[in-house]
Amino acid sequence: MPSCGCLLLALSLAALTGNTFGAIAYAQTERNCSLSPAYVPSTAVNTTLRLQDLRELMLPLDISAYIIPGTDAHLSEYIAPRDARMAFMTGFTGSAGTAVVTQTKAALWTDSRYWVQAERQMDCNWELEKDVSISSVAEWLMSEVPPGGKIGFDSFLFSLKTQKDYSLNLDSSNRSLKSVPVNLVDEVWKERPHVPPDNLTRLPDRVTQRSWQMKVEHIRNQIRDNPYEPTALLLSALDETAWLFNLRGNDIPYNPFFYSYTLLTMDEIWLFLHTDRVTDELRVYLNASCNGSLCVQLKSYDTVRDHLKKYVAQSGVKVWIGTEYTNYALYEIITPEEKLMTSSYSPVLTTKAVKDETEQRILRDAHVRDAVAVIQLLMWLEKAVPEGKETELTAAEYVNKCRSKQEDSRGPSFETISASGPNAALAHYSPTEGTSRKLTVNEMYLVDSGGQYLDGTTDITRTVHWGAPTAMQKEAFTRVLMGNIEISRTIFPSGTRGVNMEMLGRRALWEVGLNYGHGTGHGVGNYFGVHEWPVGFQSNNIPFRTGMFTSIEPGYYKENDFGIRIEDVAVIVPVHTKYGHNYVTFDTVSLVPYDRKLIDITLLSSEQLQWLNKYYKTIRMLVGPELDKQGLQEEKDWMLKHTESFVESGSSASVCSSSLTLIALAVALLHNII
């Protein structure tokens, strides 16, 4: 228990902010293993028995340690409840981490986003290692595992890079990895959730331009044209198979995916999935009863490794894999090396990244309807927060309710980040009953939310203040907005990598010594994952081309005080320039106004202000008719009020803040055009 002085201080601060319950919870919700007896909060999970069971299974296998990654066999970012093995063993439910168990110790590695969460959810059986690098895990293993010791792992849960990095760190120390054919956590987990019984569904024709047969032939052409002469393509990422066949499922929360692999050759198609969920209608749709080149042979999900092994055993074959999403269990059986061809991403992922005309149109349409839901939320909060009854949790529930009423809604695209005051300084915070704070007019509020629709996936963040923001809050918000605008209005050669433009989102913050610690943007799907690789601003993303959709989301976070993020989704479109050809820019498809109270227009350049006013005209033009259609006059009045044009001040027109940035980028762009 914390000292009385600490508790009184927390209560005193709470009295000033109206968050008494939150203060008490904060003072008591983190474990303290140094006390005797140790203090473990009620939010922690008792892992004693499950650790005991796991250690008993390890003994006959002659392994000194067992590694438990936080992913699934498809190396997914979002995983199904039945794949949350790390969470089951540790109690920690964060999205990033690795657990390791020996006969005497257990440790969890995760990054700074989740340190507090881990202290609240883990009991004292576990050590928390504040790192995520494999080298850190390996160093710990070398200190706990004796020379000659073996370290067990499930090869289906290791990427190629993960296996390689562990081997490089361990081999020289006379310790080695040992693949265990059965996942030991699954053996311990007696009440492990089953695969959802829901049948798979096909996308209706109105939201597809290319049939699955057209897609298969297009991918086969890429296989045929590849100079390394592959004979087959193995698809492991869940969105690859779903995209190829225009199918959707319900196996992963917030993501319409289903467990599957595909092995595609020039003559055959093998689809590995849970066949009992394929209806007779879908069997007809997939031509599953024939044996031609456009007939899909349905195979049991669990047989993919055996089938791949048989295929590789033939002479004259070569299998193409994308290394980012192929697990080590499948990779290791593609031998000898001349039967393997690799690229970072499969041709399905790179093809899917460029939306066709129909996908672009319907994804834009989805964002118009989504804007209605977000406008409803912001208008409601503006009225309700001063009454003092709403919380982070009720706000999250409200926006989900608004989206559910929109046409073709299929639920949220991720767990809503609804954060006020100091909670907003945690970039990936989502409220719970125990942490939800009351919303007040004295604090900034950040809401990052999105929806799944039959015609698209959305992701948008707005930050607002219902009272009187401080000068620093207003400046920080404006500089974040400047970063968003600078990226959005930039014209650049097609084929430019996002990593070479990312600094545009940070420059206005850097000028005053501010920054943010997360990425600047990610790809977005069509009724798919809200984080769709390989598009974005990171070093391992592919170059930008017309038809790609990406988020643009700079931010700023002041620890224990407030957080700011402005996130929009934009599509890359061609643009005419005076002299050059093949140039592109971003067209913002998120259509919700920014908080006027937080914008200091004297900081904006003339070009930035012009962009902002043009954006607001676009909101009026596109969202206005949709609000009329839905009979939402009050919401329309709110939208019109918040999209009034800004009047350019003298100082804002004096300097174009982007000019020096574009000059500085010129050399980098020229060297990174593909």
XYZ file of C-alpha atoms in Angstrom:
674
model
C 0.000 0.000 0.000
C 1.224 3.536 -0.699
C 1.890 5.803 2.249
C -0.917 7.925 3.655
C 0.914 11.040 2.497
C 0.899 9.821 -1.103
C -2.759 8.929 -0.921
C -3.686 12.306 0.591
C -1.729 14.057 -2.142
C -3.503 12.026 -4.807
C -6.890 12.820 -3.232
C -6.044 16.509 -3.000
C -5.149 16.637 -6.687
C -8.306 14.700 -7.480
C -10.449 17.187 -5.614
C -9.133 19.896 -7.897
C -9.784 17.895 -11.067
C -12.970 16.071 -10.181
C -11.303 12.666 -10.524
C -11.291 11.310 -6.958
C -11.885 7.719 -7.990
C -9.147 7.921 -10.598
C -6.674 9.185 -8.007
C -7.424 6.350 -5.596
C -7.126 3.839 -8.428
C -3.844 5.355 -9.579
C -2.415 5.236 -6.069
C -3.149 1.543 -5.654
C -3.264 -0.163 -9.032
C 0.423 -0.949 -9.577
C 2.002 -3.959 -7.939
C 4.774 -3.609 -5.360
C 6.761 -6.822 -5.134
C 9.319 -5.358 -2.716
C 6.843 -5.317 0.153
C 6.367 -8.241 2.513
C 3.859 -9.524 1.775
C 3.941 -8.228 -1.789
C 1.156 -5.902 -2.878
C -0.668 -7.179 -5.952
C -3.629 -5.149 -7.284
C -6.971 -6.755 -8.075
C -6.313 -6.174 -11.774
C -3.398 -8.631 -11.737
C -3.773 -12.285 -12.723
C -2.599 -15.109 -10.480
C -0.256 -17.110 -12.725
C 1.200 -19.525 -10.174
C -0.641 -22.652 -11.310
C -0.228 -22.056 -15.039
C 3.508 -21.489 -14.593
C 3.716 -24.678 -12.574
C 1.929 -26.632 -15.323
C 4.143 -25.166 -18.043
C 7.337 -26.007 -16.168
C 6.207 -29.608 -15.752
C 5.774 -29.890 -19.530
C 9.241 -28.415 -20.120
C 11.085 -31.028 -18.041
C 10.786 -34.105 -20.317
C 11.606 -31.971 -23.377
C 15.046 -31.128 -22.038
C 14.575 -27.383 -22.454
C 15.817 -24.877 -19.898
C 13.581 -22.035 -21.058
C 10.511 -21.482 -23.217
C 9.853 -18.355 -25.304
C 6.267 -17.098 -25.664
C 5.834 -14.394 -28.351
C 2.817 -12.105 -28.455
C 1.811 -12.936 -32.029
C 0.101 -15.697 -34.024
C 1.145 -18.074 -36.806
C 0.523 -15.323 -39.382
C 2.641 -12.750 -37.520
C -0.422 -10.527 -37.220
C -0.478 -7.199 -35.412
C -3.960 -7.926 -34.065
C -4.555 -11.478 -32.857
C -7.548 -13.608 -31.910
C -8.283 -14.322 -28.226
C -7.228 -17.950 -28.747
C -3.759 -16.777 -29.837
C -3.201 -14.504 -26.827
C -0.771 -16.973 -25.254
C 1.478 -14.307 -23.779
C -1.532 -12.658 -22.147
C -2.763 -15.974 -20.750
C 0.586 -16.807 -19.178
C 1.430 -13.349 -17.830
C -1.885 -11.533 -17.354
C -0.481 -8.670 -19.463
C -2.755 -7.782 -22.397
C -0.649 -5.201 -24.243
C -0.174 -5.631 -27.971
C 3.626 -5.883 -27.900
C 5.836 -8.120 -25.825
C 7.699 -11.394 -25.324
C 7.561 -13.696 -22.304
C 10.190 -16.229 -21.233
C 9.827 -18.947 -18.604
C 12.570 -21.007 -16.953
C 12.236 -23.487 -14.098
C 12.838 -20.734 -11.549
C 12.037 -17.416 -13.203
C 9.595 -15.748 -15.556
C 10.096 -12.426 -17.348
C 8.207 -10.165 -19.728
C 9.739 -7.721 -22.216
C 7.662 -4.805 -23.499
C 8.105 -1.185 -24.552
C 7.464 2.043 -22.654
C 3.855 2.332 -23.822
C 2.945 -0.619 -21.617
C 5.171 -0.467 -18.535
C 2.439 0.891 -16.266
C -0.112 -1.520 -17.702
C 2.208 -4.468 -17.091
C 2.728 -3.430 -13.458
C -1.038 -3.366 -13.024
C -1.765 -6.699 -14.705
C 1.108 -9.000 -13.679
C 1.568 -10.700 -10.335
C 4.935 -11.033 -8.635
C 5.810 -14.277 -10.413
C 7.001 -12.088 -13.276
C 9.900 -9.738 -13.785
C 9.315 -6.745 -16.061
C 12.160 -6.048 -18.472
C 11.836 -2.565 -19.920
C 13.120 -3.390 -23.383
C 11.841 -5.090 -26.521
C 15.053 -6.037 -28.312
C 15.913 -9.663 -28.957
C 19.440 -8.931 -27.770
C 18.013 -8.030 -24.356
C 16.040 -11.281 -24.198
C 19.122 -13.216 -25.295
C 21.308 -11.597 -22.637
C 18.790 -12.577 -19.972
C 18.650 -16.130 -21.340
C 22.436 -16.420 -21.248
C 22.395 -15.414 -17.590
C 19.650 -17.906 -16.686
C 20.296 -20.883 -18.999
C 23.490 -22.916 -18.394
C 25.968 -23.512 -21.255
C 24.735 -26.294 -23.503
C 21.148 -25.525 -22.528
C 18.295 -25.562 -25.037
C 15.635 -22.897 -25.337
C 12.258 -24.075 -26.591
C 10.021 -22.186 -28.991
C 7.078 -22.692 -31.345
C 8.429 -22.145 -34.861
C 4.966 -21.118 -36.099
C 5.229 -18.014 -33.887
C 8.696 -16.917 -35.035
C 9.363 -14.791 -38.080
C 12.455 -15.500 -40.146
C 14.153 -12.444 -38.689
C 13.237 -13.373 -35.125
C 14.715 -16.851 -35.469
C 17.849 -15.474 -37.107
C 18.367 -12.808 -34.442
C 17.978 -15.266 -31.581
C 20.385 -17.680 -33.225
C 22.994 -14.987 -33.820
C 22.831 -13.918 -30.183
C 22.770 -17.398 -28.654
C 24.903 -19.677 -30.824
C 28.223 -18.176 -29.817
C 27.317 -18.697 -26.146
C 26.824 -22.467 -26.464
C 23.070 -22.166 -26.026
C 20.657 -23.042 -28.790
C 17.039 -22.852 -29.865
C 14.962 -26.018 -29.965
C 11.733 -26.114 -31.957
C 8.932 -27.772 -29.969
C 6.306 -29.319 -32.269
C 3.362 -28.701 -29.902
C 2.739 -25.312 -28.363
C 3.181 -25.797 -24.626
C 0.933 -22.895 -23.653
C -1.909 -24.489 -25.611
C -1.410 -27.658 -23.566
C -1.672 -25.692 -20.319
C -4.550 -23.492 -21.473
C -7.481 -25.811 -20.752
C -10.145 -23.216 -21.547
C -8.496 -21.826 -24.638
C -11.136 -20.187 -26.874
C -12.229 -22.092 -29.948
C -12.118 -20.855 -33.520
C -15.275 -18.746 -34.023
C -18.052 -20.765 -35.680
C -19.087 -17.945 -38.025
C -19.236 -18.833 -41.699
C -17.062 -16.897 -44.105
C -18.695 -14.342 -46.388
C -17.934 -12.964 -49.816
C -17.939 -9.278 -50.625
C -20.956 -8.148 -52.655
C -20.311 -7.229 -56.262
C -21.137 -3.563 -55.599
C -17.922 -3.113 -53.596
C -15.578 -5.069 -55.873
C -14.150 -4.180 -59.262
C -11.994 -7.271 -59.730
C -13.269 -10.813 -59.322
C -11.062 -13.299 -57.501
C -10.336 -14.951 -60.840
C -9.027 -11.645 -62.215
C -6.844 -11.190 -59.157
C -5.442 -14.717 -59.415
C -4.511 -14.207 -63.054
C -2.909 -10.857 -62.249
C -0.753 -12.415 -59.530
C 0.098 -15.343 -61.790
C 1.353 -12.875 -64.374
C 3.726 -11.457 -61.774
C 4.926 -14.959 -60.928
C 5.436 -15.710 -64.613
C 7.288 -12.451 -65.268
C 9.636 -12.736 -62.302
C 13.214 -13.283 -63.534
C 13.957 -15.719 -60.699
C 11.333 -18.074 -62.157
C 9.265 -19.097 -59.126
C 6.672 -21.818 -59.711
C 4.481 -21.110 -56.686
C 3.552 -18.332 -54.279
C 2.855 -18.982 -50.586
C 0.525 -16.498 -48.895
C 0.708 -16.408 -45.100
C -0.624 -13.010 -43.974
C -4.343 -13.212 -43.263
C -5.221 -10.200 -45.389
C -3.482 -11.724 -48.431
C -5.888 -14.624 -48.822
C -8.919 -12.528 -47.851
C -8.044 -9.954 -50.525
C -7.256 -12.519 -53.221
C -10.638 -14.241 -52.956
C -12.777 -11.227 -51.923
C -13.678 -13.062 -48.720
C -14.097 -11.844 -45.157
C -14.299 -13.540 -41.763
C -14.618 -12.818 -38.069
C -11.647 -14.529 -36.431
C -9.707 -11.439 -35.314
C -11.299 -8.656 -33.220
C -11.773 -5.461 -35.237
C -10.335 -7.149 -38.374
C -12.502 -9.077 -40.881
C -9.957 -11.854 -41.389
C -10.062 -15.640 -41.103
C -7.389 -18.241 -40.468
C -5.952 -19.198 -43.833
C -2.981 -19.858 -46.092
C -2.871 -20.052 -49.884
C -0.448 -21.875 -52.161
C -0.822 -20.608 -55.702
C 0.842 -22.134 -58.753
C 0.315 -21.520 -62.448
C -2.071 -24.479 -62.634
C -3.531 -24.982 -59.161
C -4.892 -23.099 -56.157
C -4.791 -24.608 -52.682
C -6.681 -22.734 -49.963
C -6.009 -23.900 -46.397
C -8.742 -22.934 -43.932
C -11.359 -24.355 -41.584
C -13.443 -25.991 -44.271
C -16.526 -26.459 -42.090
C -17.121 -22.707 -42.290
C -17.296 -22.670 -46.095
C -20.953 -22.736 -47.130
C -22.242 -24.532 -50.201
C -22.743 -21.123 -51.816
C -19.089 -20.236 -51.242
C -17.945 -23.597 -52.604
C -19.756 -22.795 -55.830
C -18.306 -19.271 -55.797
C -14.776 -20.691 -55.430
C -15.256 -23.425 -58.046
C -14.301 -25.869 -55.328
C -15.647 -28.972 -57.060
C -13.349 -28.988 -60.097
C -9.620 -29.339 -60.779
C -8.828 -26.610 -63.315
C -6.449 -23.680 -62.978
C -9.277 -21.485 -61.661
C -10.681 -24.076 -59.287
C -9.914 -23.608 -55.595
C -8.974 -26.800 -53.792
C -10.054 -26.489 -50.171
C -7.704 -28.060 -47.650
C -7.742 -28.266 -43.858
C -5.966 -25.334 -42.201
C -3.692 -27.607 -40.178
C -2.361 -29.430 -43.247
C -0.505 -26.511 -44.814
C 2.938 -27.615 -43.612
C 2.524 -31.203 -44.822
C 1.153 -30.064 -48.179
C 3.957 -27.544 -48.662
C 6.512 -30.229 -47.832
C 5.065 -32.505 -50.515
C 5.115 -29.723 -53.071
C 8.727 -28.802 -52.313
C 9.769 -32.454 -52.631
C 9.010 -32.289 -56.366
C 11.767 -31.467 -58.819
C 11.934 -28.152 -60.624
C 9.845 -26.151 -58.153
C 10.609 -22.846 -56.456
C 8.379 -21.216 -53.825
C 8.106 -17.439 -53.533
C 7.494 -16.112 -50.006
C 7.219 -12.681 -48.429
C 9.612 -12.754 -45.494
C 7.726 -10.196 -43.379
C 4.744 -12.494 -42.786
C 5.972 -16.059 -43.333
C 6.615 -17.989 -40.134
C 9.750 -20.022 -39.573
C 7.849 -23.335 -39.453
C 6.936 -23.002 -43.127
C 10.171 -21.377 -44.215
C 12.409 -24.107 -42.783
C 10.882 -26.876 -44.914
C 11.499 -25.072 -48.215
C 14.843 -26.716 -48.920
C 17.302 -26.815 -50.545
C 17.887 -23.093 -50.905
C 17.483 -23.113 -54.685
C 13.820 -23.985 -54.163
C 13.221 -20.742 -52.276
C 12.696 -17.192 -53.526
C 12.150 -14.318 -51.104
C 11.032 -10.710 -51.115
C 10.088 -8.544 -48.166
C 6.459 -8.471 -49.253
C 4.510 -10.786 -51.510
C 3.114 -9.497 -54.811
C -0.346 -9.724 -53.253
C 0.526 -7.180 -50.568
C 2.158 -4.766 -52.988
C -0.730 -5.103 -55.449
C -3.352 -4.681 -52.731
C -1.623 -1.495 -51.579
C -2.786 0.328 -54.725
C -6.566 0.617 -54.641
C -8.496 0.273 -57.885
C -11.047 2.875 -58.984
C -13.938 1.197 -57.191
C -11.969 0.751 -53.981
C -10.935 4.404 -54.032
C -14.491 5.603 -54.620
C -16.132 3.491 -51.928
C -13.394 4.183 -49.381
C -14.033 7.886 -49.896
C -17.763 7.258 -49.461
C -17.163 5.408 -46.201
C -15.222 8.378 -44.846
C -18.129 10.724 -45.581
C -20.500 8.615 -43.480
C -17.837 8.157 -40.835
C -17.452 11.937 -40.595
C -21.127 12.145 -39.664
C -20.544 9.848 -36.679
C -17.502 11.792 -35.453
C -19.313 15.120 -35.857
C -22.174 13.690 -33.795
C -19.695 12.762 -31.062
C -17.953 16.145 -30.978
C -21.237 18.082 -30.990
C -22.622 15.926 -28.166
C -19.471 16.290 -26.068
C -19.493 20.047 -26.543
C -22.920 20.135 -24.901
C -22.572 17.303 -22.398
C -19.104 17.772 -20.883
C -19.933 21.047 -19.074
C -22.652 19.126 -17.192
C -19.906 17.002 -15.609
C -21.363 13.532 -16.139
C -19.432 12.113 -19.076
C -16.260 10.021 -18.947
C -13.660 8.694 -21.344
C -15.583 5.430 -21.448
C -18.998 6.943 -22.180
C -17.466 9.016 -24.970
C -15.941 5.897 -26.541
C -19.263 4.100 -26.287
C -21.073 7.054 -27.833
C -18.919 7.255 -30.961
C -19.225 3.490 -31.459
C -22.999 3.858 -31.177
C -23.003 6.692 -33.734
C -21.001 4.604 -36.199
C -23.246 1.583 -35.734
C -26.149 3.588 -37.158
C -24.329 4.392 -40.386
C -25.013 2.423 -43.552
C -22.903 -0.733 -44.023
C -21.399 -0.447 -40.529
C -19.506 -3.528 -39.377
C -18.303 -2.251 -35.989
C -15.195 -0.361 -34.836
C -11.868 -0.875 -36.603
C -9.913 -0.871 -33.320
C -10.490 -0.205 -29.629
C -11.255 3.490 -29.306
C -8.561 5.657 -27.721
C -10.598 8.084 -25.616
C -8.227 10.020 -23.387
C -8.365 13.201 -21.325
C -5.689 15.150 -19.508
C -2.707 13.008 -18.470
C -4.207 9.852 -19.994
C -3.920 11.468 -23.414
C -0.171 11.692 -22.894
C -0.157 7.885 -23.301
C -0.304 7.545 -27.078
C -2.095 4.154 -27.075
C -4.279 4.444 -23.977
C -7.824 3.061 -24.043
C -10.181 3.541 -21.077
C -11.448 0.801 -18.796
C -13.861 0.866 -15.863
C -10.883 1.230 -13.555
C -9.007 3.967 -15.430
C -11.733 6.044 -17.106
C -11.524 9.718 -16.113
C -14.362 12.223 -15.997
C -14.267 14.683 -18.889
C -14.002 18.331 -17.874
C -13.800 21.690 -19.598
C -10.413 22.255 -17.968
C -8.522 19.535 -19.843
C -7.684 18.590 -23.404
C -9.401 15.519 -24.812
C -8.062 13.204 -27.537
C -10.237 10.683 -29.376
C -8.671 8.280 -31.879
C -11.334 6.023 -33.350
C -12.334 4.237 -36.512
C -15.003 2.144 -38.133
C -15.290 -0.910 -40.307
C -17.765 -0.544 -43.136
C -18.552 -2.929 -45.936
C -16.979 -0.405 -48.289
C -14.025 0.799 -46.248
C -12.024 1.167 -43.049
C -11.585 4.488 -41.245
C -9.178 5.902 -38.671
C -9.340 9.484 -37.444
C -8.033 11.432 -34.438
C -9.239 14.775 -33.159
C -8.038 16.703 -30.109
C -10.293 19.310 -28.497
C -10.543 21.630 -25.495
C -13.889 22.827 -24.156
C -12.486 25.522 -21.881
C -9.526 27.874 -22.036
C -6.384 26.149 -23.356
C -3.002 27.387 -22.176
C -0.721 29.226 -24.555
C 1.561 26.206 -24.683
C -1.323 23.828 -25.487
C -2.505 26.102 -28.271
C 0.958 26.463 -29.769
C 1.650 22.725 -29.566
C -1.682 21.933 -31.228
C -1.078 24.450 -33.990
C 2.387 23.070 -34.674
C 1.007 19.532 -34.853
C -1.597 20.821 -37.308
C 1.148 22.517 -39.325
C 2.921 19.186 -39.616
C -0.249 17.483 -40.802
C -0.852 20.203 -43.382
C 2.756 20.266 -44.622
C 2.660 16.582 -45.472
C -0.858 16.807 -46.902
C -0.103 19.699 -49.272
C 3.276 18.478 -50.509
C 3.741 17.691 -54.205
C 6.374 15.033 -54.817
C 7.539 12.556 -57.475
C 5.649 9.288 -57.628
C 7.835 6.581 -56.140
C 9.060 8.704 -53.238
C 9.411 6.810 -49.979
C 7.382 8.023 -47.033
C 10.398 7.912 -44.746
C 11.922 10.744 -46.794
C 8.860 12.935 -46.219
C 8.241 12.089 -42.592
C 10.241 15.044 -41.295
C 7.640 17.395 -42.796
C 5.291 16.272 -40.043
C 7.866 17.119 -37.370
C 9.540 20.302 -38.615
C 7.185 22.805 -36.949
C 7.572 20.932 -33.659
C 11.339 20.626 -33.998
C 11.620 24.385 -34.418
C 10.604 24.834 -30.768
C 12.192 21.677 -29.368
C 9.128 19.399 -29.424
C 8.705 15.960 -30.986
C 6.636 12.747 -30.841
C 7.678 9.145 -30.386
C 5.405 7.218 -32.750
C 5.190 6.775 -36.505
C 3.713 9.459 -38.733
C 1.329 7.258 -40.689
C 0.270 3.823 -41.906
C -1.722 2.263 -44.706
C -5.494 1.783 -44.412
C -7.578 -0.981 -45.978
C -10.948 -1.457 -47.676
C -12.939 -3.269 -44.984
C -9.598 -4.681 -43.868
C -6.963 -3.880 -41.264
C -6.787 -0.334 -39.953
C -2.986 -0.717 -40.114
C -2.431 -2.055 -43.615
C 1.130 -2.795 -44.606
C 3.295 -2.099 -46.515
C 2.159 1.537 -47.000
C 3.303 4.317 -44.681
C 6.155 6.547 -43.567
C 8.513 3.973 -42.056
C 11.809 2.819 -43.519
C 10.438 -0.620 -44.451
C 7.376 0.736 -46.267
C 7.138 0.677 -50.053
C 7.287 3.871 -52.164
C 4.149 5.989 -52.516
C 2.147 5.671 -55.724
C -1.227 6.870 -56.992
C -4.112 5.009 -55.396
C -2.488 4.276 -52.037
C -4.212 5.343 -48.830
C -2.250 6.341 -45.745
C -2.904 8.023 -42.440
C -1.068 11.248 -41.591
C -0.831 11.637 -37.821
C 1.743 13.861 -36.135
C 1.304 14.529 -32.439
C 2.789 15.839 -29.226
C 2.556 14.394 -25.702
C 3.452 16.182 -22.474
C 3.909 13.552 -19.794
C 1.275 13.583 -17.018
C -0.401 16.624 -18.562
C -1.947 16.306 -22.035
C -1.648 14.707 -25.439
C -2.299 15.971 -28.958
C -2.706 13.998 -32.158
C -4.293 15.056 -35.448
C -4.861 12.093 -37.734
C -6.401 12.052 -41.185
C -6.505 9.438 -43.923
C -5.419 10.615 -47.375
C -5.225 9.071 -50.838
C -2.335 9.699 -53.186
C -3.538 11.357 -56.388
C -1.792 12.598 -59.545
C -1.152 16.316 -59.850
C -0.289 18.513 -62.812
C 2.883 20.563 -62.471
C 4.239 23.294 -64.713
C 7.118 21.264 -66.115
C 7.374 17.763 -64.672
C 5.276 14.657 -65.135
C 4.444 11.767 -62.806
C 4.040 13.937 -59.727
C 1.529 13.243 -56.965
C 0.102 14.719 -53.780
C -2.216 13.756 -50.919
C -5.985 14.245 -51.006
C -7.432 14.112 -47.483
C -10.517 11.898 -47.231
C -11.152 12.276 -43.476
C -13.713 15.065 -43.237
C -14.043 16.427 -39.696
C -13.029 20.000 -38.731
C -10.263 20.694 -36.231
C -10.881 22.516 -32.955
C -10.803 26.233 -33.878
C -10.143 27.204 -30.267
C -6.759 25.468 -30.411
C -5.533 26.993 -33.689
C -3.229 30.004 -33.561
C -3.491 31.267 -37.132
C -0.605 33.674 -36.636
C 1.715 30.663 -36.733
C 0.343 29.387 -40.029
C 1.888 30.345 -43.341
C -0.280 31.737 -46.096
C -0.094 28.425 -47.930
C -1.082 26.459 -44.838
C -4.043 28.734 -44.209
C -5.170 28.413 -47.807
C -4.960 24.631 -47.536
C -7.030 24.692 -44.329
C -9.754 26.870 -45.827
C -9.888 24.685 -48.929
C -10.184 21.588 -46.733
C -13.088 23.145 -44.847
C -14.851 23.917 -48.135
C -14.436 20.262 -49.074
C -16.015 19.175 -45.788
C -18.987 21.420 -46.460
C -19.338 20.165 -50.012
C -19.143 16.442 -49.178
C -20.474 16.065 -45.627
C -23.208 18.698 -45.868
C -25.373 16.699 -48.320
C -24.902 13.531 -46.231
C -26.093 15.332 -43.109
C -29.104 16.584 -45.098
C -29.777 13.056 -46.324
C -29.779 11.747 -42.764
C -31.947 14.616 -41.492
C -29.293 15.890 -39.086
C -29.867 19.649 -39.201
C -28.326 20.382 -35.792
C -25.190 18.499 -36.762
C -25.070 20.365 -40.054
C -25.313 23.714 -38.261
C -22.457 22.603 -35.992
C -20.365 21.573 -38.993
C -20.984 24.872 -40.802
C -20.006 26.838 -37.707
C -16.766 24.903 -37.290
C -15.794 25.115 -40.970
C -16.042 28.861 -41.414
C -13.068 30.249 -43.323
C -10.138 31.669 -41.399
C -9.162 35.256 -42.186
C -5.510 35.542 -43.077
C -3.529 37.728 -40.698
C -0.599 39.847 -41.820
C 2.028 37.782 -40.064
C 0.748 34.468 -41.316
C 1.265 35.457 -44.920
C 4.781 36.716 -44.495
C 6.734 33.462 -44.658
C 6.122 30.121 -46.322
C 7.357 27.724 -43.640
C 7.537 24.814 -46.074
C 9.967 26.303 -48.564
C 13.158 25.605 -46.626
C 11.921 22.131 -45.790
C 11.281 21.255 -49.416
C 14.731 22.476 -50.402
C 16.288 20.374 -47.650
C 14.383 17.347 -48.879
C 15.267 17.699 -52.535
C 18.485 15.697 -52.411
C 16.909 12.924 -50.335
C 13.982 12.635 -52.737
C 16.179 12.436 -55.812
C 18.105 9.549 -54.303
C 15.034 7.593 -53.229
C 12.777 7.579 -56.279
C 12.025 4.157 -57.649
